[in-house]
Amino acid sequence: MRTDYCGELNKDNIDQTVELCGWVNRRRDHGGVIFLDMRDKRGIAQVVINPEHKKTFEIAEGVRSEFVLKITGKVIARGEGLINPKLATGEIEVVADEIEILNTSKPIPFQIDSTDTSEEVRLKYRYLDLRRDEMQQRLRLRSKVTHFMREFMDNNDFLDIETPFLTKATPEGARDYLVPSRTHPGEFFALPQSPQLFKQLLMMSGFERYYQIVKCFRDEDLRADRQPEFTQLDVETSFMDEDEIMAMMEEMTRGMFKSVIDVDLPAEFPTITYADAMSLYGVDRPDMRISMQITDMDELMQGVDFKVFSGPANDVESRVAALRVPGGATISRKNIDKYTKYVSIYGAKGLAYIKLNEDGPASPILKFLGDDVTAKVIEMTGAQTGDIIFFGADKTKIVNEALGNLREQLAKDLDLFDKQWAPIWVVDFPMFDVDGDGSLNAIHHPFTAPSVDAKTLESTADTALSRAYDLVINGSEVGGGSIRIHQVEMQQTVLKLLGISDDEAKDKFGFLLDALEYGCPPHGGMAFGLDRLVMIMTGTDSIREVIAFPKTQTAACLLTNAPASVPRKVLRELSVKVSLPEKD
RNA sequence: GGAGCGGUAGCUCAGCUGGUUAGAGUGCCUGCCUGUCACGCAGGACGUCGCGGGUUCAAAUCCCGUCCGCUCCGCCA
């Protein structure tokens, strides 16, 4: 049917008779001569129809955008001055002998080559949106990424093993997507939030190295970088410690960036502790393309006669910190107000600042701080004339989130990125975080090994560190993993600390606890968020741009109109009764 | 659950201090055109102003509610 791809024709094809199949990207009718831009998955080529071919010409007159055609014709060189440098195939064109209309097309709802169609329309007609070159490129890149991953894992003796989608609900973590069981009335499967327990069991089964590129499901609210179903490269290995696992995953990441987008990531990724990341960058996923750091001011501000600062400085649960912004003195009053509003979404009640103008420091708070403290602030932050220093003073969590996010926002607004690519490992995460009521939650997941023995863990649970690690690239968490607990006593201790009773543990994880007792090897692993990775590699700002059929923010599909109601009969078979909340 | 922005022609948008017939570009249709490549020229058709209610002599415009899309907070072990 086809001898060549439109997008691949070049001068070497001159004088050849070719058969092309594809879509009409554009038609230009000059009355006497008609041009068709034919598009296929490799690109576009111009087809010329001359009126001498009467029948062919008549067909071409009736052709419209997005008709599917088979063209038979001869490749010729374009004449002097007719070459189109904007087109990869612009040096040649195809003179049509025959046109076969393989299918017609209604006028389409938006132009394939327009770039400003609203996302709502694009998602409704996703199959048309995906015809766009941009989308074709992104999904092609995604395929190259998964291909590289599979090749790398295979070369390193990892086995691709599938795990079930119909599985059991987990007691903590994200909300589960549930599937009613017909054969067990009143009972439900849960779709996996990740294959975590299965991949650990595979280690206990002696496969030693497992991987899978697999969908995970979490029924939580969506974001630009979060979909309810998303894809992970899931990896688990026995008999490797965290340094070995990180080194191997780093090698894969480096190779992937080189091979897929020709980017050289550093020969060794830097490592930062969670505590340092929070203190210096305010977030656990620092964007290391930005050199700005947060400077701690607790000690300096403890004695100042300014309660807004001295209060938090003297409170262990609070913090005073400063962010020096190079060249920031030009930020207008209006924009400072904008940033004040910006940090307020993280709970900050204000945004104090000092501008370093030519004629010295300027700020509404100078009179409270005094000259000595002001000078110290300038010294500690390394600020220079022309800079601005922003302050956060509040609960530590609020200060970190406010200044951490402000840092990234300022970098965007003032273009303060000094690298294009900045991977970093974040390590030494705490085991638990402490709730308001004093109860503990797993920071990673309940199967993560602590860096101390069970006995020590019990006495120092609130400060204990885990053997977890995250890979962050350009401020985006693209992967994370840990060494797992492989001894039943430790697992029981952790579950106990999390407030899970023996009975509940037995009910939910009995199979895991049993398996741990039959010769479980030390093991650990990692999972990469494929969608986020591809989002970063394609330079897009939403994972919807790298997913063929994504959901909207309300977790609906505009193409299929899922989710949808089902007939009563179907519900009865499943023993499911719908009861909607009353509306007033 | 909450905050903000948006919804007007197939598409992208203007109009929104209430006022007569709701516009532009593009697409579509018709005609003309033999070298265009975002072809050009001329003409034409196309509107549930998201939906429901209210205020008013009069609502795309003001008010209330609601639905949808996007960004964010909460949430996401």
XYZ file of C-alpha atoms (C1' of nucleotides) in Angstrom:
661
model
C 0.000 0.000 0.000
C 2.804 2.387 0.878
C 6.383 2.537 -0.399
C 7.654 5.523 1.561
C 6.803 7.831 4.433
C 5.950 11.414 3.520
C 8.283 12.806 6.149
C 11.252 10.779 4.938
C 11.304 11.755 1.282
C 14.411 13.620 0.151
C 16.591 14.269 -2.863
C 17.616 10.602 -2.995
C 14.036 9.746 -3.998
C 14.032 12.008 -7.050
C 12.629 10.293 -10.148
C 11.210 7.448 -8.072
C 7.554 6.560 -8.258
C 6.237 6.361 -4.712
C 3.032 5.404 -2.948
C 2.217 7.532 0.083
C -0.520 7.051 2.657
C -1.582 9.663 5.134
C -3.765 12.591 6.020
C -4.343 15.867 4.220
C -2.711 18.408 6.486
C -3.611 21.315 4.235
C -4.935 21.881 0.750
C -4.087 24.891 -1.379
C -6.237 25.230 -4.480
C -4.975 27.675 -7.106
C -7.670 26.859 -9.576
C -5.153 25.627 -12.094
C -2.945 23.678 -9.738
C -3.653 22.105 -6.356
C -1.177 21.474 -3.568
C -1.779 18.945 -0.839
C 0.389 18.752 2.257
C 0.309 15.055 3.069
C 1.059 14.082 6.645
C 1.978 10.728 8.148
C 3.711 9.707 11.349
C 7.098 10.714 9.974
C 6.203 14.185 8.711
C 4.857 16.194 5.817
C 5.483 16.268 2.085
C 3.944 18.455 -0.601
C 1.966 16.766 -3.364
C 1.228 18.673 -6.579
C -1.778 17.926 -8.751
C -1.685 19.317 -12.262
C -4.863 19.782 -14.305
C -3.511 17.568 -17.124
C -4.432 14.542 -15.004
C -8.085 15.333 -15.360
C -9.482 12.557 -13.185
C -6.889 12.988 -10.452
C -7.439 16.735 -10.497
C -11.172 16.308 -10.055
C -10.587 14.058 -7.080
C -8.182 16.600 -5.592
C -10.794 19.347 -5.937
C -13.089 17.414 -3.620
C -10.446 16.586 -1.057
C -10.575 18.352 2.321
C -8.463 18.583 5.450
C -7.868 15.282 7.248
C -9.092 13.108 4.388
C -7.078 9.908 4.333
C -5.451 9.417 0.939
C -3.214 7.101 -0.943
C -1.114 9.049 -3.425
C 0.800 7.489 -6.274
C 3.232 9.851 -7.916
C 6.721 10.761 -8.891
C 9.219 12.551 -6.677
C 10.757 15.564 -8.392
C 13.191 18.236 -7.352
C 11.623 21.588 -6.639
C 12.639 24.311 -9.030
C 14.765 27.324 -8.269
C 13.072 29.531 -5.674
C 10.412 26.937 -4.878
C 12.323 25.210 -2.112
C 10.619 25.483 1.278
C 13.284 25.665 3.993
C 10.631 25.333 6.721
C 9.793 21.821 5.579
C 12.159 18.878 6.124
C 11.066 17.574 2.737
C 11.087 21.057 1.257
C 13.590 20.289 -1.490
C 11.288 17.845 -3.240
C 7.632 17.379 -4.035
C 5.503 14.565 -5.369
C 3.631 14.967 -8.638
C 0.454 12.965 -8.253
C -0.560 10.426 -10.860
C -3.335 8.866 -8.828
C -5.245 9.777 -5.696
C -7.266 7.211 -3.870
C -9.549 8.517 -1.130
C -9.241 5.929 1.637
C -11.591 7.893 3.843
C -13.210 11.301 4.116
C -13.330 13.545 7.170
C -15.864 15.954 8.527
C -14.461 19.440 9.178
C -12.539 18.940 12.408
C -13.320 20.951 15.542
C -9.888 22.556 15.709
C -6.892 23.009 13.483
C -4.378 20.185 13.879
C -1.475 22.609 13.641
C -2.872 25.235 16.017
C -1.184 25.462 19.388
C -3.760 27.440 21.383
C -6.700 25.059 21.493
C -8.123 24.802 25.004
C -7.300 21.676 26.941
C -10.986 20.933 27.382
C -11.493 20.667 23.635
C -8.241 18.804 23.165
C -9.262 16.182 25.716
C -12.733 15.748 24.266
C -11.227 15.044 20.845
C -8.024 13.510 22.165
C -7.668 11.274 19.112
C -7.393 14.420 16.985
C -5.163 16.187 19.489
C -2.805 13.235 19.378
C -2.397 13.754 15.626
C -0.451 16.900 16.427
C 3.270 16.583 15.879
C 3.982 17.825 19.399
C 1.924 15.042 20.971
C 3.351 12.433 18.620
C 6.861 13.484 19.648
C 6.055 13.323 23.347
C 4.568 9.857 23.209
C 7.437 8.704 21.018
C 9.869 10.029 23.634
C 7.920 8.244 26.346
C 8.209 5.008 24.426
C 11.968 5.521 24.091
C 12.188 6.011 27.846
C 10.348 2.784 28.649
C 12.355 0.956 26.012
C 15.591 2.153 27.584
C 14.377 1.149 31.044
C 13.458 -2.354 29.928
C 16.759 -2.815 28.160
C 18.716 -1.567 31.177
C 16.826 -3.737 33.629
C 17.101 -6.750 31.374
C 20.848 -6.205 30.909
C 21.218 -6.161 34.677
C 19.411 -9.449 35.074
C 16.122 -8.045 36.394
C 13.021 -10.069 35.627
C 9.798 -8.471 34.442
C 7.067 -10.042 36.563
C 3.427 -8.948 36.620
C 1.537 -8.420 39.856
C -2.231 -8.334 40.371
C -4.453 -5.298 39.849
C -7.273 -6.888 41.791
C -5.827 -6.946 45.253
C -6.422 -6.003 48.853
C -7.076 -2.619 50.403
C -4.264 -1.233 52.539
C -5.105 0.428 55.845
C -3.048 3.581 55.454
C -1.716 5.659 52.641
C -3.846 7.023 49.879
C -7.541 6.311 49.371
C -8.044 3.107 47.403
C -9.989 2.593 44.211
C -12.378 -0.239 44.984
C -13.803 -2.949 42.754
C -16.839 -4.841 44.040
C -16.603 -8.609 43.968
C -19.537 -10.403 42.319
C -18.546 -13.786 43.678
C -18.042 -12.495 47.221
C -21.059 -10.279 47.827
C -20.300 -7.295 49.998
C -16.545 -7.594 49.533
C -14.202 -5.470 47.488
C -10.915 -5.639 45.729
C -8.663 -2.591 45.812
C -6.564 -1.474 42.868
C -2.932 -1.284 43.989
C -1.455 2.021 45.111
C 1.788 0.338 44.131
C 2.915 -3.301 43.866
C 4.924 -2.779 47.080
C 4.038 -5.931 48.969
C 4.046 -8.171 45.920
C 7.504 -7.107 44.903
C 8.766 -7.776 48.420
C 7.162 -11.208 48.280
C 8.972 -11.838 44.996
C 12.213 -11.231 46.862
C 11.126 -13.784 49.407
C 10.437 -16.083 46.459
C 14.075 -15.892 45.467
C 13.879 -13.980 42.174
C 16.462 -11.565 43.589
C 15.887 -8.932 40.904
C 12.464 -7.797 39.740
C 11.125 -4.884 37.741
C 7.845 -3.875 36.187
C 6.496 -0.881 34.312
C 3.116 -0.785 35.926
C 0.024 1.305 36.589
C -0.675 2.423 40.147
C -3.957 3.816 41.438
C -4.610 6.408 44.130
C -7.987 7.995 44.671
C -6.795 11.423 45.771
C -7.312 14.898 44.381
C -5.428 15.714 41.221
C -2.678 18.177 40.410
C -0.733 19.115 37.302
C 1.726 16.364 38.226
C -0.744 13.880 39.743
C -3.231 11.586 38.024
C -5.370 8.939 39.741
C -3.742 6.284 37.589
C -0.091 6.747 36.870
C 2.819 4.617 35.774
C 5.869 3.549 37.706
C 9.050 1.777 36.883
C 8.996 -0.484 39.896
C 12.264 -2.120 40.965
C 13.220 -4.457 43.781
C 16.416 -6.353 44.493
C 17.845 -8.618 47.161
C 21.325 -8.460 48.638
C 22.072 -4.884 47.677
C 22.440 -2.033 50.131
C 21.166 1.482 49.549
C 24.424 2.760 48.057
C 24.474 -0.058 45.541
C 20.832 0.426 44.588
C 21.211 4.184 44.269
C 24.344 3.775 42.152
C 22.581 1.427 39.794
C 19.451 3.587 39.481
C 21.643 6.618 38.955
C 23.451 4.851 36.150
C 20.141 4.027 34.525
C 18.922 7.607 34.833
C 22.137 9.000 33.386
C 22.064 6.560 30.490
C 18.434 7.311 29.808
C 18.934 11.075 29.650
C 21.928 10.622 27.356
C 20.274 8.126 25.084
C 16.812 9.695 24.857
C 17.404 13.448 24.970
C 21.210 13.667 24.680
C 21.638 15.317 28.068
C 24.757 14.676 30.135
C 23.780 14.435 33.788
C 26.623 14.708 36.326
C 28.961 11.711 36.652
C 27.891 11.502 40.283
C 24.606 12.866 41.599
C 25.017 14.936 44.751
C 23.337 13.816 47.979
C 21.650 15.928 50.606
C 20.071 14.919 53.872
C 16.396 15.556 54.437
C 17.281 17.856 57.350
C 19.618 19.959 55.218
C 17.132 20.090 52.358
C 14.443 21.413 54.674
C 16.763 23.881 56.338
C 18.422 25.246 53.185
C 15.654 24.900 50.611
C 12.488 24.558 52.689
C 11.306 21.485 50.782
C 12.225 17.805 50.614
C 12.586 18.050 46.829
C 15.024 20.914 46.333
C 15.399 22.417 42.881
C 19.183 22.564 42.616
C 19.081 24.568 39.406
C 18.615 27.520 41.753
C 21.582 28.500 43.900
C 19.600 30.654 46.373
C 19.553 29.228 49.892
C 17.601 29.896 53.026
C 19.687 31.208 55.939
C 18.696 30.303 59.473
C 18.260 33.347 61.732
C 17.051 31.710 64.956
C 20.159 32.448 66.992
C 20.548 35.998 65.745
C 16.931 36.940 66.337
C 16.535 35.444 69.805
C 17.412 38.710 71.498
C 15.877 41.298 69.189
C 13.224 43.648 70.429
C 10.787 42.574 67.757
C 8.319 39.954 68.908
C 7.417 38.858 65.379
C 11.001 37.543 65.093
C 12.079 36.891 68.672
C 8.979 34.835 69.423
C 9.549 32.160 66.769
C 13.326 32.355 67.277
C 12.890 31.235 70.884
C 10.325 28.537 70.142
C 11.635 25.071 69.235
C 8.695 24.416 66.955
C 9.183 27.669 65.093
C 11.819 29.271 62.968
C 13.102 32.584 61.674
C 14.857 32.358 58.337
C 15.959 34.620 55.522
C 16.078 34.272 51.768
C 18.505 36.485 49.909
C 17.470 37.208 46.354
C 20.269 38.486 44.113
C 19.176 41.556 42.166
C 15.865 41.582 44.011
C 15.996 45.207 45.149
C 14.209 46.144 41.923
C 11.129 44.169 42.932
C 8.331 46.705 43.177
C 6.119 47.299 46.172
C 3.255 45.899 44.158
C 5.147 42.687 43.463
C 6.203 42.361 47.086
C 2.495 42.468 47.912
C 1.992 39.758 45.326
C 4.641 37.586 46.972
C 3.142 38.292 50.396
C -0.133 36.956 49.092
C 1.692 34.023 47.543
C 3.285 32.926 50.840
C -0.036 33.355 52.613
C -1.358 30.222 50.906
C 1.188 28.303 52.975
C -0.013 29.992 56.118
C 2.555 32.796 56.375
C 1.032 35.863 57.993
C 3.420 38.307 56.347
C 6.597 38.687 54.347
C 9.149 41.022 55.912
C 12.000 42.213 53.732
C 15.097 44.366 53.589
C 16.094 46.010 50.332
C 19.757 46.799 49.840
C 19.629 50.003 47.838
C 22.578 52.108 46.671
C 22.034 54.378 49.675
C 21.869 51.531 52.177
C 19.343 49.099 53.603
C 15.670 50.039 53.388
C 12.860 48.297 55.200
C 9.898 48.917 57.477
C 11.501 46.587 60.040
C 14.933 48.254 60.250
C 13.889 50.281 63.273
C 12.976 47.080 65.129
C 16.140 45.190 64.254
C 18.683 47.950 64.750
C 21.888 48.557 62.807
C 23.951 45.752 64.347
C 21.445 43.002 63.669
C 20.779 44.350 60.176
C 24.500 44.266 59.455
C 24.661 40.702 60.768
C 21.761 39.673 58.532
C 23.543 41.115 55.521
C 26.738 39.348 56.477
C 25.081 35.992 57.134
C 23.085 35.977 53.907
C 25.984 37.313 51.851
C 23.648 39.947 50.467
C 25.016 42.757 48.332
C 23.798 46.088 47.085
C 20.915 45.504 44.688
C 19.621 42.443 46.543
C 16.533 41.915 48.643
C 16.259 39.710 51.718
C 12.892 38.129 52.541
C 12.086 36.797 56.000
C 9.895 34.049 57.310
C 9.043 33.835 61.008
C 6.452 31.320 62.125
C 5.991 27.627 62.801
C 8.884 25.804 61.142
C 6.590 24.033 58.695
C 5.059 27.321 57.568
C 8.390 29.105 57.211
C 9.889 26.247 55.238
C 6.946 25.925 52.891
C 6.609 29.677 52.426
C 10.274 30.424 51.780
C 10.870 27.168 49.928
C 8.088 27.822 47.464
C 8.888 31.530 47.294
C 12.427 30.609 46.308
C 11.147 28.640 43.346
C 8.615 31.261 42.335
C 11.255 34.018 42.439
C 13.604 31.904 40.366
C 10.906 31.603 37.713
C 10.003 35.291 37.782
C 13.587 36.601 37.825
C 15.122 33.759 35.808
C 17.553 32.739 38.516
C 18.291 29.267 37.176
C 21.948 28.633 36.638
C 21.714 25.050 35.408
C 19.453 23.244 33.016
C 19.557 19.890 34.786
C 20.100 19.269 38.465
C 19.536 15.788 39.909
C 20.035 15.206 43.624
C 19.498 12.355 46.064
C 17.667 13.146 49.261
C 18.561 10.738 52.079
C 18.200 10.285 55.836
C 14.482 10.837 55.949
C 12.850 10.554 59.349
C 11.091 7.243 59.936
C 7.903 8.879 61.147
C 6.221 12.189 61.408
C 4.326 13.063 64.529
C 0.673 14.027 64.342
C -0.887 16.747 66.425
C -2.190 14.074 68.821
C 1.258 12.518 69.146
C 0.526 9.517 66.928
C 3.117 8.411 64.365
C 2.769 8.111 60.595
C 5.208 6.460 58.225
C 6.965 9.058 56.090
C 7.766 6.552 53.379
C 5.710 3.412 53.987
C 5.445 0.973 56.875
C 7.897 -1.495 55.295
C 10.818 0.898 55.188
C 13.771 -0.148 57.330
C 15.002 2.229 59.997
C 18.696 2.964 60.332
C 18.653 1.702 63.930
C 17.747 -1.605 65.579
C 14.243 -2.339 66.822
C 15.009 -1.602 70.441
C 16.572 1.788 69.736
C 13.739 2.588 67.364
C 11.146 2.114 70.072
C 12.851 4.580 72.363
C 13.704 7.180 69.695
C 10.840 6.788 67.258
C 10.227 10.503 66.809
C 13.813 11.205 65.737
C 14.822 7.922 64.088
C 15.925 7.992 60.476
C 14.949 5.560 57.759
C 16.965 3.932 55.019
C 14.900 5.667 52.347
C 16.096 7.752 49.415
C 14.396 9.998 46.872
C 15.698 11.036 43.493
C 14.845 14.656 42.733
C 15.463 16.251 39.359
C 14.851 19.964 38.856
C 12.733 20.165 41.969
C 10.507 17.265 41.020
C 10.466 14.002 42.922
C 10.903 11.497 40.119
C 11.656 8.442 42.190
C 11.966 7.061 45.659
C 12.781 3.876 47.446
C 14.222 2.287 50.500
C 15.798 -0.723 52.082
C 12.897 -2.772 53.432
C 12.405 -4.467 56.720
C 13.307 -8.136 56.280
C 12.965 -9.341 59.869
C 9.602 -10.015 61.408
C 10.449 -8.527 64.805
C 11.374 -5.203 63.249
C 8.227 -5.235 61.105
C 6.095 -5.893 64.169
C 7.813 -3.095 66.053
C 7.158 -0.599 63.268
C 3.527 -1.622 62.909
C 3.123 -1.310 66.648
C 4.661 2.173 66.641
C 2.236 3.154 63.897
C -0.583 2.195 66.199
C -1.634 -0.876 64.231
C -2.828 -3.591 66.582
C -1.629 -7.183 66.338
C -5.048 -8.250 65.139
C -5.210 -5.575 62.461
C -1.627 -6.322 61.394
C -2.480 -9.993 61.100
C -5.610 -9.215 59.123
C -3.987 -6.760 56.717
C -0.405 -7.988 56.453
C -0.536 -11.499 57.901
C 0.795 -12.955 54.663
C 3.776 -10.585 54.752
C 4.547 -11.257 58.393
C 4.376 -15.001 57.698
C 6.608 -14.710 54.651
C 9.200 -12.755 56.613
C 9.629 -15.830 58.805
C 10.571 -18.209 55.995
C 14.023 -16.996 55.056
C 13.428 -13.492 53.771
C 16.578 -12.017 52.214
C 17.623 -8.435 52.911
C 16.163 -6.408 50.077
C 15.228 -2.977 48.873
C 14.175 -1.130 45.792
C 12.902 1.937 44.149
C 10.036 3.247 42.027
C 10.249 5.930 39.353
C 7.280 8.041 38.392
C 7.351 7.548 34.641
C 4.882 10.318 33.858
C 6.817 12.927 35.832
C 10.087 11.790 34.354
C 8.770 12.139 30.819
C 7.160 15.457 31.734
C 10.553 16.787 32.797
C 12.335 15.330 29.809
C 9.838 16.876 27.381
C 9.853 20.228 29.174
C 6.087 20.189 29.670
C 4.358 21.452 32.807
C 1.649 18.851 33.232
C 1.761 15.066 33.115
C -1.423 15.202 31.052
C 0.800 16.278 28.175
C 2.651 12.970 28.244
C -0.322 10.658 28.889
C -2.336 9.605 25.868
C -5.714 9.648 27.598
C -5.518 11.567 30.874
C -8.218 12.503 33.388
C -9.375 16.009 34.245
C -8.980 17.597 37.663
C -12.224 15.981 38.834
C -10.847 12.593 37.718
C -13.133 12.320 34.710
C -12.403 11.405 31.108
C -13.830 13.975 28.672
C -13.382 11.584 25.758
C -15.337 8.607 27.085
C -17.361 10.460 29.737
C -16.126 8.069 32.386
C -17.053 7.587 35.125
C -20.714 6.860 34.387
C -23.674 5.266 36.062
C -24.449 1.605 35.357
C -27.766 -0.232 35.047
C -29.463 -1.297 38.281
C -29.230 -4.912 37.199
C -25.450 -4.721 37.125
C -25.383 -3.207 40.593
C -27.674 -5.940 41.904
C -25.314 -8.597 40.597
C -22.557 -6.907 42.534
C -24.688 -6.489 45.661
C -24.047 -2.777 45.462
C -26.615 -0.157 46.410
C -26.068 3.482 45.520
C -27.079 6.072 48.047
C -26.318 9.657 47.105
C -26.154 12.318 49.820
C -29.284 14.478 50.068
C -28.948 17.894 48.485
C -30.670 20.903 49.942
C -13.650 20.505 51.886
C -11.347 25.565 50.613
C -9.039 29.847 47.502
C -8.264 32.000 42.700
C -8.994 32.295 37.270
C -12.026 30.983 33.128
C -16.838 29.288 30.210
C -19.763 34.327 24.191
C -19.877 31.396 16.460
C -16.663 24.765 14.923
C -11.881 26.986 17.211
C -9.193 31.282 19.719
C -10.971 35.572 21.783
C -13.184 40.961 22.253
C -17.664 42.966 24.238
C -19.220 42.924 30.727
C -19.588 51.564 34.139
C -27.042 47.201 31.986
C -29.693 49.982 26.400
C -31.729 49.137 19.823
C -29.444 44.249 14.978
C -23.662 40.447 20.028
C -18.366 41.443 17.066
C -13.068 40.108 15.257
C -9.575 36.541 13.537
C -9.584 31.720 11.934
C -12.240 27.529 10.204
C -16.585 26.167 7.053
C -19.586 26.919 2.267
C -19.789 29.285 -2.904
C -17.178 31.647 -6.892
C -12.440 33.315 -9.140
C -7.256 32.144 -9.427
C -1.228 27.422 -12.725
C 3.745 27.712 -7.934
C 1.576 28.002 -3.267
C 3.489 26.194 1.320
C -0.582 29.983 7.529
C -1.564 30.918 -0.755
C -4.536 35.165 -2.423
C -9.207 37.837 -3.826
C -14.718 38.347 -3.544
C -19.221 36.800 -1.390
C -22.058 33.836 2.231
C -23.817 30.869 6.243
C -23.087 29.844 11.375
C -24.901 32.147 18.465
C -29.080 27.865 24.252
C -23.568 34.459 25.516
C -22.412 26.938 30.278
C -27.207 25.964 32.981
C -31.206 27.600 36.558
C -33.288 31.465 39.287
C -33.525 36.678 40.742
C -33.165 42.301 40.254
C -34.831 45.699 36.238
C -38.933 48.935 31.554
C -34.492 46.312 29.695
C -29.318 41.327 31.460
C -23.819 38.340 27.645
C -23.148 42.512 31.255
C -25.565 43.118 38.128
C -26.967 39.369 42.269
C -27.706 34.144 44.061
C -27.222 29.051 43.041
C -25.287 25.201 40.084
C -22.270 22.482 36.429
C -17.739 22.136 33.660
C -12.244 23.265 32.757
C -7.476 25.016 34.789
C -3.906 26.462 38.973
C -3.167 25.992 44.078
C -4.167 24.693 49.635
C -5.940 20.505 52.291
C -5.247 15.425 50.645
C -1.405 12.355 47.994
C 2.065 6.053 53.496
